[in-house]
Structure formats: structure tokens, C-alpha cells
mmCIF file as gemmi writes it, N, C-alpha and C atoms, coordinates in Angstrom:
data_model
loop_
_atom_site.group_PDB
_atom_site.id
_atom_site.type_symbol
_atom_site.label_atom_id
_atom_site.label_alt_id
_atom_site.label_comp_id
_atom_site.label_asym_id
_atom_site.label_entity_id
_atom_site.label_seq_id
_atom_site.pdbx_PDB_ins_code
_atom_site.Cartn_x
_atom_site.Cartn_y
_atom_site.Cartn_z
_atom_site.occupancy
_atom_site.B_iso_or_equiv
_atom_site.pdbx_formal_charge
_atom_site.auth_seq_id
_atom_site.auth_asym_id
_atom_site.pdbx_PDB_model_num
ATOM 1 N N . UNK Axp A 1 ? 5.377 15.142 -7.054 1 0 ? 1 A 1
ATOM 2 C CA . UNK Axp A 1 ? 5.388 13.764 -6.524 1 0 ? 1 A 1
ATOM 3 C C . UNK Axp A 1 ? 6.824 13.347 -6.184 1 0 ? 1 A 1
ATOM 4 N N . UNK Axp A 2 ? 6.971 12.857 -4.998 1 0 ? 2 A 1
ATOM 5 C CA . UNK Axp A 2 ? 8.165 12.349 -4.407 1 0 ? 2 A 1
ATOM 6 C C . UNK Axp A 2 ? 8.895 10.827 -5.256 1 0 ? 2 A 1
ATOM 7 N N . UNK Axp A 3 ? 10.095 10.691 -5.374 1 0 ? 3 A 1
ATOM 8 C CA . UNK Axp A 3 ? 10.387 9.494 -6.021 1 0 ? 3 A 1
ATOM 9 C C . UNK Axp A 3 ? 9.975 7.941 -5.313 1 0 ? 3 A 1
ATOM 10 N N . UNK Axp A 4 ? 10.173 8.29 -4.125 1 0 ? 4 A 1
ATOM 11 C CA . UNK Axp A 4 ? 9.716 6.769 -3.322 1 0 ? 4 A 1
ATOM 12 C C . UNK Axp A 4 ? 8.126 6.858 -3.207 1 0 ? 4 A 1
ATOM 13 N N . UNK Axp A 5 ? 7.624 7.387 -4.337 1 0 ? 5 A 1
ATOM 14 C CA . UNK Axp A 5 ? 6.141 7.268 -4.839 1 0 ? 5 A 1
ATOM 15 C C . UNK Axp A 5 ? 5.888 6.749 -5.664 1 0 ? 5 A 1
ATOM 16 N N . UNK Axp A 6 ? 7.047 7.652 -6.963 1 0 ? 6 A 1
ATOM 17 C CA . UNK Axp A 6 ? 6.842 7.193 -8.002 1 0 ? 6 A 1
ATOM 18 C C . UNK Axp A 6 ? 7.375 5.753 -8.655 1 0 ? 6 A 1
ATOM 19 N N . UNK Axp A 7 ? 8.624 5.603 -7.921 1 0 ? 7 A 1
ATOM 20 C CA . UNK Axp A 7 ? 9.471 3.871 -7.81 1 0 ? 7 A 1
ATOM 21 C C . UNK Axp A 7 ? 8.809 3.199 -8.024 1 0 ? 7 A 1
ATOM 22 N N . UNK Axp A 8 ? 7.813 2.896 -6.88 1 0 ? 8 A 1
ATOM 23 C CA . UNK Axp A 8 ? 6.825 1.74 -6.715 1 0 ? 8 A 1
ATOM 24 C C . UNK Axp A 8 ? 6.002 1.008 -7.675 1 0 ? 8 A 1
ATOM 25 N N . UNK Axp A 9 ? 5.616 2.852 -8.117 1 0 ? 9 A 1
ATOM 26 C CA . UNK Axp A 9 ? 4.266 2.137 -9.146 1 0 ? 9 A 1
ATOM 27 C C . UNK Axp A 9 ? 5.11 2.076 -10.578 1 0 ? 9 A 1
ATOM 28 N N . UNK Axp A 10 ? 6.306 2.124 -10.442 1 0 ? 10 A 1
ATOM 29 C CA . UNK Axp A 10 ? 7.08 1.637 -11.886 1 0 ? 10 A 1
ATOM 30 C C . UNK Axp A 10 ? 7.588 0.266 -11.638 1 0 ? 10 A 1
ATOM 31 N N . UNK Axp A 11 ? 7.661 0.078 -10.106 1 0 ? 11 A 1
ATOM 32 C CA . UNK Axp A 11 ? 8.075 -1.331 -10.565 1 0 ? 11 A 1
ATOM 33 C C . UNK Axp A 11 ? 6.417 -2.513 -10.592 1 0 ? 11 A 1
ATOM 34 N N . UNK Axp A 12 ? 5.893 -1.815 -10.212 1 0 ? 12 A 1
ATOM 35 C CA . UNK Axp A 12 ? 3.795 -2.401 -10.414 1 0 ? 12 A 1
ATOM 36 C C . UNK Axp A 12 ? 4.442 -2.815 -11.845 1 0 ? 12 A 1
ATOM 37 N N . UNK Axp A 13 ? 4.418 -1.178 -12.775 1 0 ? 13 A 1
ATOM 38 C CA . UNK Axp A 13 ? 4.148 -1.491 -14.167 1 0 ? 13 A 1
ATOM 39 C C . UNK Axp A 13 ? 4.924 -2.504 -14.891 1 0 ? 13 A 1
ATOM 40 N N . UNK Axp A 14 ? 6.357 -2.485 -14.341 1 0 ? 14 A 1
ATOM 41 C CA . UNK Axp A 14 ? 7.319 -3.858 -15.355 1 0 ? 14 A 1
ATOM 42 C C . UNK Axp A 14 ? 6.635 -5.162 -14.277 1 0 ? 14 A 1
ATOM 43 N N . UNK Axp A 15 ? 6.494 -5.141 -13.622 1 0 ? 15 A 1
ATOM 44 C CA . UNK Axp A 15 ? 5.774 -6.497 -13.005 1 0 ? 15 A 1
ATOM 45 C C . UNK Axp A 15 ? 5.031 -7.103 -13.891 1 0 ? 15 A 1
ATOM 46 N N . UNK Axp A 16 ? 3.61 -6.106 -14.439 1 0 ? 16 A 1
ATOM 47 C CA . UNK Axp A 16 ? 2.464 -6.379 -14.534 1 0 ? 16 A 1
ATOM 48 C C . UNK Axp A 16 ? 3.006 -6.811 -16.435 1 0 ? 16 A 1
ATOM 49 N N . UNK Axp A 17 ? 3.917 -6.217 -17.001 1 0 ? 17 A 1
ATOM 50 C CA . UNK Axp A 17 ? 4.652 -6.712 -18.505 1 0 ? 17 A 1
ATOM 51 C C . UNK Axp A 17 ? 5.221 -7.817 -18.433 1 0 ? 17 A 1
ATOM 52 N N . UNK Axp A 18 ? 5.36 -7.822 -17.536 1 0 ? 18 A 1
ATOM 53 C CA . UNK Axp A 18 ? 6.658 -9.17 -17.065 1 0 ? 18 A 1
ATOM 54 C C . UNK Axp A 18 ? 6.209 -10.177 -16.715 1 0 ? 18 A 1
């Protein structure tokens, strides 16, 4: 998996904590 894949859905996840 490419990083401008994986970025995204890490910034989903601190969103979704946040």
C-alpha cells in the first residue's frame, strides 16, 4: 500500500478520536 493511501485513512482515524 502506497503512503498517500495510507495518510488519509490516518487522518479519518484521529478525526473520528478527536
Amino acid at each position: 500500500m502506497s503512503r498517500s493511501v495510507l495518510y488519509p485513512e490516518v487522518l479519518l482515524l484521529l478525526s473520528a478520536l478527536l
